[in-house]
Amino acid sequence: MIKEFLKRNKSLHRRVKLYKRRQRIIRDQPRWDLVLKGSLNQWQNALKAAQTGSKILVATSVGGEIHSITLESLLAVGLTLRGAQVHILLCDGILPACFWCDVSFYPKQDLFVNHGPKRDLCNDCFPLADRIYKPLGLTIHRYSEFLTDTDYQQAKEIASSLTIAEIEKYTLNGVAVGEHALAGALRFYARASLEGEPNAEPILKRYFQAAILTTWATRRLLQTVKVECAVFNHGIYVPQGLTGEVARQQGVRVVNWNPAYRKQCFIFSHHQTYHHQLMWEPVSNWETIPWTSQMEQQLMDYLKSRWQGTQDWIWFHESPQFDLTKITDAVGVDFSRPCIGLLTNVMWDAQLHYPVNAFPNMLEWVLTTIRYFAKRPELQLLIRIHPAEIRGTLRSRQPLFEEIRQVFPTLPPNVFVIPPESTVSTYAAILQCNAALIYGTKMGVELTSMGIPVIVAGEAWIRNKGITMDASSVEEYVQYLDQLPLGDGLPEAIIKRARKYAYHFFFRRMIPLEMTTEASNPSEFKLQVCDLNEFIPGQSKGLDVICDGILTGTEFIYSH
């Protein structure tokens, strides 16, 4: 009843959401003033010694994103204690849009169209970040230091002169500002396209202006402060995507990070977002690791735990249904006949250009696959729509099942769909399949370790590992489908290779930081530390690996 009332009263809904966000920030913010309380001399000596060290830019930018500033302030401390001269970059409320904004917070879109986040989110963002970083005594740069009134006017004029189509393809001195602006607007709407959104153009132009301003501010900062490496979250959207583009163009090494699935663990990548980097990671990083029965047992125990997320702080299944009889009754599929599983992603997530994709987008892949199976009645196609459509950080406003129904009001009799709200265990269902078809899901890493053959049509990380059937064109994808059904699972040699990579992915690329713990909000984290000595070299192997990678460019691989 309360939820329905809030839906009707959009202004109140927004205020309640803002209040909850503020309360969460207050609860979970790192308190460096308390950490330093008994170690001020030690910290002051570290700051003094770091003045001649390598300059590292921690480009937090959006300080209101509490888990970002928690991890990045942690890195700032760890790097300083290792002799680096750390600089911080923050937006001080001048961007007309950013990735912290989304339509669920602005159900009354004209408020965002007219004012952006200036009247609400910006009031929490920079002050929070400034308060958290200030006790550390590090150099803090503001976006506004590197922009003029003329810049704001020029960015607005450029945006107003372009159509949506022109913005999407727009580059500024070699920087793909249009692509990142589009990704930002799609994330705002939680959609894979802007079609049908009446405010799409003004909101895209807000992100486009923000992308231009970020580009100019970052370029001028890097021309002023000669940093060796820039570190920041994710590496896509606005402003992080532009920060990365400019840094690479200026010859500055880039390090991006993201929370990993396993509790207290994080993924770091060199040069670019992990979405790209993990696809092209050299196989030499893992294919020759000594393989033991203990490692295999550790991996398989962990993969089994993912069925219920007991070792993870990011998961999407609540009280999953494992009973195959009940699954058959609920879905209609007949597991006694050949069945092929198809696993989707959330349509709006990370909408960037991937040159190896066989299809222009995930929806086209799904529709093409359904059309194909309509002509193969001897096979069943079981489509599992990702639960994150409704359980993720942003609830999707472009549900895949609705998109499918627009083209197929009645599905072919051999095609079955498990909707995102279903409690059916993805693992239980897909393990009954002859093979799995994926676009970008990480499930490819798990399924191949369980012996399930996988055909990849998009940017999944299992691609290019010598484990899966990787399609780079529609024609190649169809050729792989023509081979279905396949034999009885993957060969033992491929399963071993898949498990080596899965171990590398889950236990070596996911780096533990034991000074973090789960926060009050699901899938977020906070700092649990009371002594500065926990950050000095030799105290945390994970922090040592991460700081070494940032300072020297070594691989972000945690060896057990």
XYZ file of C-alpha atoms in Angstrom:
560
model
C 0.000 0.000 0.000
C 2.852 2.399 0.886
C 4.641 1.588 -2.362
C 1.512 2.319 -4.369
C 1.065 5.640 -2.567
C 4.678 6.613 -3.312
C 4.226 5.706 -6.968
C 1.285 8.074 -7.211
C 3.084 10.838 -5.320
C 6.269 11.079 -7.379
C 7.648 14.121 -5.571
C 7.348 12.416 -2.200
C 8.796 9.221 -3.667
C 11.911 11.131 -4.752
C 12.321 12.797 -1.371
C 12.009 9.454 0.429
C 14.577 7.905 -1.905
C 16.947 10.829 -1.366
C 16.522 10.524 2.406
C 17.280 6.785 2.325
C 20.327 7.395 0.160
C 21.633 10.025 2.587
C 21.082 7.726 5.559
C 22.938 4.896 3.843
C 25.845 7.220 3.085
C 25.981 8.369 6.721
C 26.003 4.759 7.965
C 28.569 3.413 5.531
C 31.022 6.269 4.918
C 34.675 5.560 5.760
C 35.882 7.529 8.797
C 39.527 8.272 8.051
C 39.621 10.790 10.885
C 39.133 7.890 13.317
C 41.622 5.638 11.536
C 44.300 8.352 11.700
C 43.501 9.381 15.263
C 46.326 7.401 16.839
C 48.674 7.524 13.850
C 48.906 11.192 12.860
C 52.705 11.353 13.009
C 53.018 8.183 10.964
C 50.612 9.566 8.358
C 52.273 12.988 8.212
C 55.643 11.318 7.653
C 54.124 9.231 4.844
C 52.681 12.349 3.191
C 56.070 14.081 3.404
C 57.921 11.103 1.925
C 55.350 10.846 -0.890
C 56.036 14.363 -2.180
C 58.805 13.022 -4.419
C 56.940 9.845 -5.388
C 55.060 8.836 -8.506
C 51.982 10.973 -9.111
C 48.810 8.890 -9.110
C 45.385 10.369 -9.917
C 42.469 8.802 -8.054
C 39.670 10.131 -10.280
C 36.706 9.441 -8.002
C 34.705 12.243 -9.683
C 31.262 11.204 -8.356
C 31.857 11.339 -4.618
C 28.297 10.478 -3.664
C 28.706 6.889 -4.883
C 29.614 5.605 -1.454
C 31.172 2.275 -2.437
C 33.369 4.006 -5.038
C 34.743 6.554 -2.608
C 35.228 3.863 0.040
C 37.462 1.761 -2.195
C 39.223 4.701 -3.809
C 40.011 6.426 -0.512
C 41.357 3.050 0.669
C 43.606 2.955 -2.418
C 44.701 6.544 -1.797
C 45.864 5.566 1.694
C 47.572 2.375 0.532
C 49.379 4.150 -2.309
C 50.538 7.007 -0.064
C 51.996 4.539 2.419
C 53.938 3.045 -0.509
C 55.454 6.385 -1.451
C 53.050 7.614 -4.145
C 51.961 11.241 -4.401
C 48.196 10.849 -4.674
C 45.929 13.454 -6.271
C 42.127 13.280 -6.083
C 39.678 14.462 -8.782
C 36.103 15.326 -7.803
C 33.147 16.836 -9.581
C 32.006 19.788 -7.499
C 28.469 19.939 -8.841
C 29.147 21.365 -12.301
C 28.208 18.405 -14.531
C 24.678 18.618 -15.978
C 24.333 14.812 -15.699
C 26.326 11.814 -14.457
C 26.030 8.097 -13.804
C 24.686 8.692 -10.279
C 21.405 9.906 -11.829
C 18.693 7.513 -12.976
C 15.036 7.634 -13.910
C 13.910 5.840 -10.751
C 15.137 8.868 -8.818
C 13.565 11.281 -11.308
C 10.141 9.773 -12.135
C 9.089 13.353 -12.860
C 11.568 13.742 -15.684
C 10.978 17.421 -16.361
C 12.784 18.148 -13.092
C 15.909 16.479 -14.470
C 15.429 17.932 -17.948
C 15.322 21.473 -16.538
C 17.793 21.264 -13.667
C 19.746 18.003 -13.829
C 21.091 16.830 -10.441
C 22.019 20.343 -9.304
C 19.104 20.796 -6.897
C 19.356 17.487 -5.080
C 22.053 14.882 -5.750
C 24.835 17.440 -6.106
C 24.035 18.696 -2.611
C 25.199 15.358 -1.199
C 27.906 14.395 -3.671
C 30.863 16.781 -3.432
C 30.392 17.702 0.267
C 30.435 13.997 1.178
C 33.582 13.299 -0.846
C 35.339 16.394 0.430
C 34.510 15.441 4.032
C 35.837 11.888 3.565
C 39.062 12.855 1.783
C 39.889 16.002 3.781
C 41.362 14.259 6.868
C 43.914 12.585 4.593
C 45.473 15.888 3.574
C 45.794 14.880 -0.078
C 45.617 17.286 -3.008
C 41.996 17.534 -4.176
C 41.211 18.906 -7.656
C 37.749 20.108 -8.602
C 36.291 19.956 -12.095
C 35.446 23.655 -11.933
C 39.143 24.568 -11.570
C 39.709 23.519 -15.171
C 36.590 24.981 -16.805
C 35.445 28.483 -17.696
C 32.073 30.103 -18.295
C 32.887 29.971 -22.003
C 33.338 26.187 -21.773
C 29.865 25.686 -20.299
C 28.316 27.865 -22.989
C 30.222 26.195 -25.808
C 29.295 22.693 -24.635
C 25.645 23.736 -24.532
C 25.844 25.236 -28.023
C 27.454 22.132 -29.508
C 24.777 19.916 -27.939
C 21.915 22.104 -29.145
C 23.208 22.034 -32.736
C 23.223 18.232 -33.054
C 20.563 15.575 -33.523
C 20.454 12.381 -31.477
C 21.988 10.453 -34.375
C 24.795 12.979 -34.712
C 25.507 12.923 -30.981
C 25.875 9.135 -30.916
C 28.700 9.303 -33.472
C 30.315 12.527 -32.251
C 34.011 12.596 -31.429
C 35.947 15.496 -29.909
C 39.628 15.539 -30.790
C 39.594 11.774 -31.092
C 37.548 11.158 -27.927
C 34.261 9.246 -28.427
C 32.203 11.610 -26.285
C 28.995 10.670 -28.103
C 29.296 6.949 -27.396
C 29.833 7.518 -23.684
C 27.055 10.105 -23.536
C 24.665 7.599 -25.114
C 25.762 4.895 -22.653
C 25.092 7.352 -19.826
C 21.608 8.218 -21.102
C 20.746 4.528 -21.594
C 21.829 3.814 -18.050
C 19.700 6.730 -16.834
C 16.655 5.167 -18.502
C 17.669 1.534 -17.810
C 16.927 0.800 -21.447
C 18.860 -0.514 -24.436
C 17.538 2.242 -26.710
C 16.064 5.710 -26.329
C 13.111 4.996 -28.618
C 9.751 5.889 -27.122
C 11.159 8.133 -24.402
C 9.635 11.631 -24.837
C 12.500 13.324 -22.980
C 15.254 11.292 -24.607
C 16.738 14.166 -26.587
C 17.132 16.759 -23.800
C 18.433 14.130 -21.384
C 20.917 12.737 -23.909
C 22.081 16.305 -24.521
C 22.645 16.745 -20.805
C 24.913 13.691 -20.816
C 26.582 14.916 -23.987
C 27.378 18.294 -22.409
C 28.714 16.503 -19.340
C 30.884 14.316 -21.559
C 32.366 17.353 -23.308
C 33.031 19.172 -20.032
C 34.640 16.068 -18.520
C 36.872 15.752 -21.580
C 38.067 19.345 -21.344
C 38.527 19.302 -17.558
C 40.441 16.006 -17.556
C 42.695 17.074 -20.416
C 43.630 20.323 -18.682
C 44.227 18.576 -15.376
C 46.555 16.031 -16.977
C 48.403 18.808 -18.769
C 48.889 20.565 -15.429
C 49.699 17.591 -13.203
C 51.926 15.027 -14.895
C 50.478 11.837 -13.415
C 51.744 8.379 -14.256
C 48.503 6.488 -13.688
C 44.805 7.313 -13.293
C 42.668 5.000 -11.145
C 38.865 5.023 -11.083
C 35.763 2.872 -10.980
C 34.276 1.000 -13.934
C 35.730 3.030 -16.843
C 32.466 3.593 -18.727
C 29.485 5.986 -18.665
C 29.810 9.676 -17.732
C 32.223 10.847 -16.426
C 34.491 7.793 -15.982
C 34.444 6.727 -19.630
C 35.714 10.134 -20.727
C 38.366 10.226 -18.005
C 39.750 6.989 -19.401
C 39.597 8.121 -23.022
C 41.509 11.345 -22.303
C 44.080 9.664 -20.046
C 44.930 7.050 -22.682
C 45.174 9.760 -25.317
C 47.574 11.711 -23.067
C 49.774 8.659 -22.518
C 48.654 8.146 -18.914
C 48.230 4.553 -17.753
C 44.661 3.708 -16.762
C 43.520 1.306 -14.064
C 39.827 0.488 -13.623
C 38.188 -1.558 -10.891
C 34.855 -3.066 -9.991
C 33.444 -5.094 -7.097
C 33.760 -8.809 -7.800
C 31.173 -11.470 -7.020
C 33.030 -13.022 -4.106
C 32.728 -11.259 -0.770
C 35.527 -8.768 0.004
C 36.941 -9.139 -3.514
C 37.552 -6.733 -6.420
C 38.561 -6.962 -10.086
C 41.194 -4.562 -11.397
C 42.130 -4.114 -15.040
C 44.840 -2.244 -16.895
C 44.198 0.198 -19.751
C 40.397 0.004 -19.913
C 37.173 -1.277 -18.394
C 37.163 -4.944 -17.444
C 34.249 -5.395 -19.892
C 36.823 -5.120 -22.672
C 40.053 -6.139 -20.985
C 39.047 -9.564 -19.687
C 37.963 -10.616 -23.178
C 41.506 -10.139 -24.463
C 43.553 -11.191 -21.454
C 46.519 -13.344 -22.578
C 45.834 -17.029 -21.977
C 49.438 -17.287 -20.764
C 48.238 -15.670 -17.527
C 46.480 -18.875 -16.539
C 46.797 -21.855 -18.893
C 50.120 -23.054 -17.430
C 49.284 -22.693 -13.737
C 50.032 -25.924 -11.833
C 46.718 -27.689 -11.367
C 46.049 -29.629 -8.169
C 43.134 -31.586 -6.798
C 42.884 -29.038 -3.970
C 42.428 -26.194 -6.466
C 39.793 -28.177 -8.338
C 37.917 -28.936 -5.115
C 38.080 -25.275 -4.045
C 36.700 -24.189 -7.408
C 33.901 -26.739 -7.549
C 32.863 -25.986 -3.969
C 32.681 -22.311 -4.835
C 30.732 -22.896 -8.057
C 28.239 -24.977 -6.098
C 27.916 -22.158 -3.543
C 26.929 -19.791 -6.348
C 23.683 -21.709 -6.739
C 22.566 -19.837 -3.604
C 25.176 -17.053 -3.403
C 26.464 -18.038 0.039
C 30.037 -16.846 -0.671
C 29.103 -13.814 -2.770
C 28.011 -10.264 -2.109
C 26.557 -9.935 -5.602
C 23.866 -12.442 -6.533
C 20.397 -12.383 -8.076
C 18.587 -15.544 -6.963
C 16.397 -15.608 -3.868
C 15.166 -19.016 -2.613
C 15.836 -20.747 -5.968
C 13.764 -23.723 -7.075
C 15.900 -26.822 -7.824
C 13.194 -29.475 -8.183
C 13.207 -30.518 -11.851
C 9.622 -31.790 -11.736
C 8.416 -28.417 -10.463
C 10.599 -26.613 -13.010
C 9.103 -28.699 -15.818
C 5.588 -27.959 -14.594
C 6.293 -24.235 -14.290
C 8.071 -23.765 -17.631
C 6.601 -26.502 -19.860
C 9.943 -27.751 -21.155
C 10.543 -31.505 -21.499
C 14.070 -32.315 -20.332
C 13.788 -35.856 -21.707
C 14.081 -34.315 -25.189
C 17.096 -32.375 -26.557
C 17.135 -28.893 -25.044
C 19.379 -25.890 -25.675
C 19.661 -23.143 -23.044
C 19.898 -19.436 -23.828
C 21.083 -17.033 -21.120
C 20.531 -13.306 -21.481
C 22.016 -10.141 -20.025
C 20.220 -6.996 -18.924
C 19.587 -5.121 -22.167
C 20.767 -1.665 -21.098
C 23.924 -2.706 -19.269
C 27.284 -1.422 -20.606
C 26.037 -0.461 -24.061
C 29.441 0.097 -25.655
C 30.890 -0.919 -28.994
C 32.431 -4.408 -29.108
C 33.915 -5.180 -32.540
C 33.740 -8.970 -32.160
C 30.002 -9.188 -31.491
C 28.153 -11.280 -34.037
C 25.036 -9.105 -33.639
C 24.432 -5.364 -33.328
C 22.728 -5.887 -29.970
C 21.479 -8.589 -27.639
C 17.820 -8.330 -28.698
C 18.661 -9.062 -32.317
C 20.613 -12.110 -31.153
C 17.636 -13.420 -29.155
C 15.150 -12.856 -32.000
C 17.450 -14.452 -34.571
C 17.869 -17.474 -32.304
C 14.111 -17.889 -31.825
C 13.563 -17.707 -35.604
C 16.226 -20.360 -36.087
C 14.742 -22.755 -33.537
C 11.277 -22.312 -35.032
C 12.712 -24.239 -37.969
C 14.264 -26.920 -35.755
C 11.227 -28.538 -34.054
C 13.333 -31.524 -32.954
C 15.143 -29.201 -30.519
C 13.800 -27.157 -27.612
C 15.056 -23.669 -26.796
C 14.924 -22.669 -23.121
C 15.418 -18.915 -22.615
C 16.397 -17.783 -19.113
C 15.921 -14.018 -18.805
C 18.419 -12.529 -16.370
C 16.942 -12.020 -12.866
C 18.883 -8.734 -12.631
C 16.200 -7.195 -14.860
C 14.200 -6.813 -11.662
C 16.770 -7.534 -8.927
C 19.694 -5.461 -10.171
C 20.857 -2.001 -9.097
C 18.515 -0.454 -11.659
C 15.299 -2.252 -12.545
C 15.153 -2.575 -16.331
C 12.528 -0.412 -18.036
C 12.823 -2.442 -21.227
C 11.957 -6.020 -20.218
C 13.235 -8.535 -22.719
C 10.127 -10.714 -22.591
C 7.984 -7.778 -23.705
C 10.369 -7.144 -26.603
C 10.135 -10.792 -27.615
C 6.321 -10.725 -27.470
C 6.182 -7.744 -29.828
C 7.785 -9.900 -32.508
C 6.404 -13.281 -31.363
C 2.931 -12.775 -29.808
C 2.839 -16.563 -29.777
C 6.149 -18.311 -29.311
C 7.050 -21.338 -31.425
C 5.883 -24.493 -29.582
C 9.477 -25.590 -28.951
C 10.580 -22.286 -27.340
C 10.150 -21.751 -23.597
C 10.900 -18.722 -21.413
C 11.851 -18.494 -17.745
C 10.983 -14.871 -16.839
C 13.237 -12.785 -14.567
C 10.875 -12.996 -11.595
C 10.841 -16.801 -11.678
C 12.394 -18.672 -8.745
C 13.581 -21.429 -11.099
C 17.281 -22.090 -10.505
C 19.188 -21.135 -13.637
C 21.831 -23.729 -12.748
C 19.378 -26.595 -12.255
C 17.646 -25.864 -15.571
C 20.692 -25.220 -17.761
C 22.573 -28.278 -16.515
C 19.791 -30.344 -18.159
C 20.619 -28.765 -21.529
C 22.759 -30.145 -24.323
C 24.488 -26.777 -24.819
C 24.178 -23.143 -23.801
C 23.989 -20.008 -25.939
C 25.260 -16.796 -24.360
C 25.840 -13.171 -25.315
C 27.772 -11.512 -22.489
C 26.912 -13.394 -19.313
C 29.637 -14.586 -16.967
C 27.772 -17.890 -16.701
C 29.878 -19.115 -19.614
C 32.813 -19.399 -17.202
C 30.783 -21.585 -14.851
C 28.952 -23.747 -17.389
C 32.071 -24.823 -19.273
C 33.626 -25.836 -15.940
C 30.604 -28.100 -15.476
C 31.091 -29.665 -18.906
C 28.337 -27.782 -20.763
C 29.342 -26.695 -24.315
C 28.851 -22.954 -24.845
C 28.338 -20.911 -28.017
C 29.265 -17.228 -27.582
C 27.644 -14.491 -29.696
C 28.699 -11.383 -27.733
C 31.283 -10.003 -25.335
C 31.389 -12.789 -22.731
C 34.682 -13.076 -20.857
C 34.956 -16.785 -21.706
C 35.525 -15.742 -25.330
C 39.022 -16.138 -26.805
C 40.086 -18.716 -24.223
C 40.113 -21.820 -26.457
C 37.134 -23.197 -24.537
C 33.952 -22.027 -26.272
C 32.592 -21.754 -29.808
C 33.042 -18.026 -30.472
C 30.943 -16.475 -33.240
C 32.102 -13.203 -34.814
C 29.327 -12.979 -37.422
C 25.720 -14.038 -37.823
C 26.767 -16.579 -40.419
C 29.301 -18.162 -38.080
C 26.750 -18.229 -35.268
C 24.223 -20.057 -37.455
C 26.914 -22.529 -38.486
C 27.452 -23.358 -34.837
C 23.693 -23.756 -34.308
C 23.564 -26.137 -37.257
C 25.844 -28.482 -35.279
C 23.281 -28.847 -32.489
C 22.664 -31.085 -30.673
C 26.269 -31.713 -29.743
C 27.849 -34.821 -28.261
C 27.785 -35.704 -24.595
C 29.340 -32.626 -23.043
C 32.797 -31.163 -23.398
C 35.908 -33.339 -23.708
C 37.897 -33.846 -20.485
C 40.808 -31.760 -21.773
C 38.515 -28.782 -22.465
C 36.797 -29.165 -19.084
C 40.208 -29.049 -17.371
C 41.129 -25.959 -19.381
C 37.779 -24.366 -18.500
C 38.317 -25.072 -14.807
C 41.784 -23.570 -14.911
C 40.345 -20.397 -16.359
C 37.431 -20.392 -13.908
C 39.885 -20.743 -11.019
C 41.955 -17.907 -12.470
C 38.837 -15.780 -12.891
C 37.252 -16.386 -9.488
C 40.338 -16.794 -7.275
C 43.183 -14.943 -9.001
C 41.525 -12.051 -10.835
C 39.159 -11.440 -7.911
C 41.499 -9.884 -5.363
C 40.554 -9.980 -1.663
C 40.685 -6.864 0.514
C 39.939 -8.094 4.005
C 39.515 -4.552 5.364
C 36.192 -4.297 3.511
C 32.892 -5.793 4.586
C 29.262 -5.865 3.487
C 27.412 -2.582 3.854
C 23.789 -1.932 4.757
C 22.762 -1.945 1.102
C 22.937 -5.273 -0.777
C 25.971 -5.679 -3.090
C 27.707 -2.633 -1.577
C 30.539 -2.591 0.929
C 32.151 -0.464 3.613
C 35.449 -0.140 5.418
C 36.144 -2.171 8.559
C 39.489 -0.991 9.861
C 40.721 0.892 12.909
C 44.495 0.921 12.492
C 46.561 2.622 9.781
C 49.109 -0.200 9.993
C 46.635 -2.513 8.265
C 47.416 -0.614 5.042
C 51.210 -0.693 5.123
C 53.122 -3.004 2.733
C 53.144 -6.638 3.786
C 49.954 -6.529 5.854
C 47.439 -7.247 3.095
C 48.547 -9.386 0.183
C 45.601 -8.226 -1.886
C 46.372 -4.549 -1.308
C 50.022 -5.215 -2.158
C 49.033 -6.798 -5.486
C 46.713 -3.899 -6.337
C 49.145 -1.133 -5.383
C 52.019 -2.833 -7.209
C 49.842 -3.030 -10.316
C 48.951 0.646 -10.102
C 52.530 1.774 -9.416
C 54.490 -0.520 -11.738
C 51.988 -1.960 -14.232
C 52.258 -5.563 -13.046
C 49.285 -7.872 -13.608
C 46.392 -7.736 -11.173
C 46.625 -11.424 -10.330
C 46.379 -12.782 -6.804
C 48.478 -15.932 -6.355
C 47.516 -18.245 -3.502
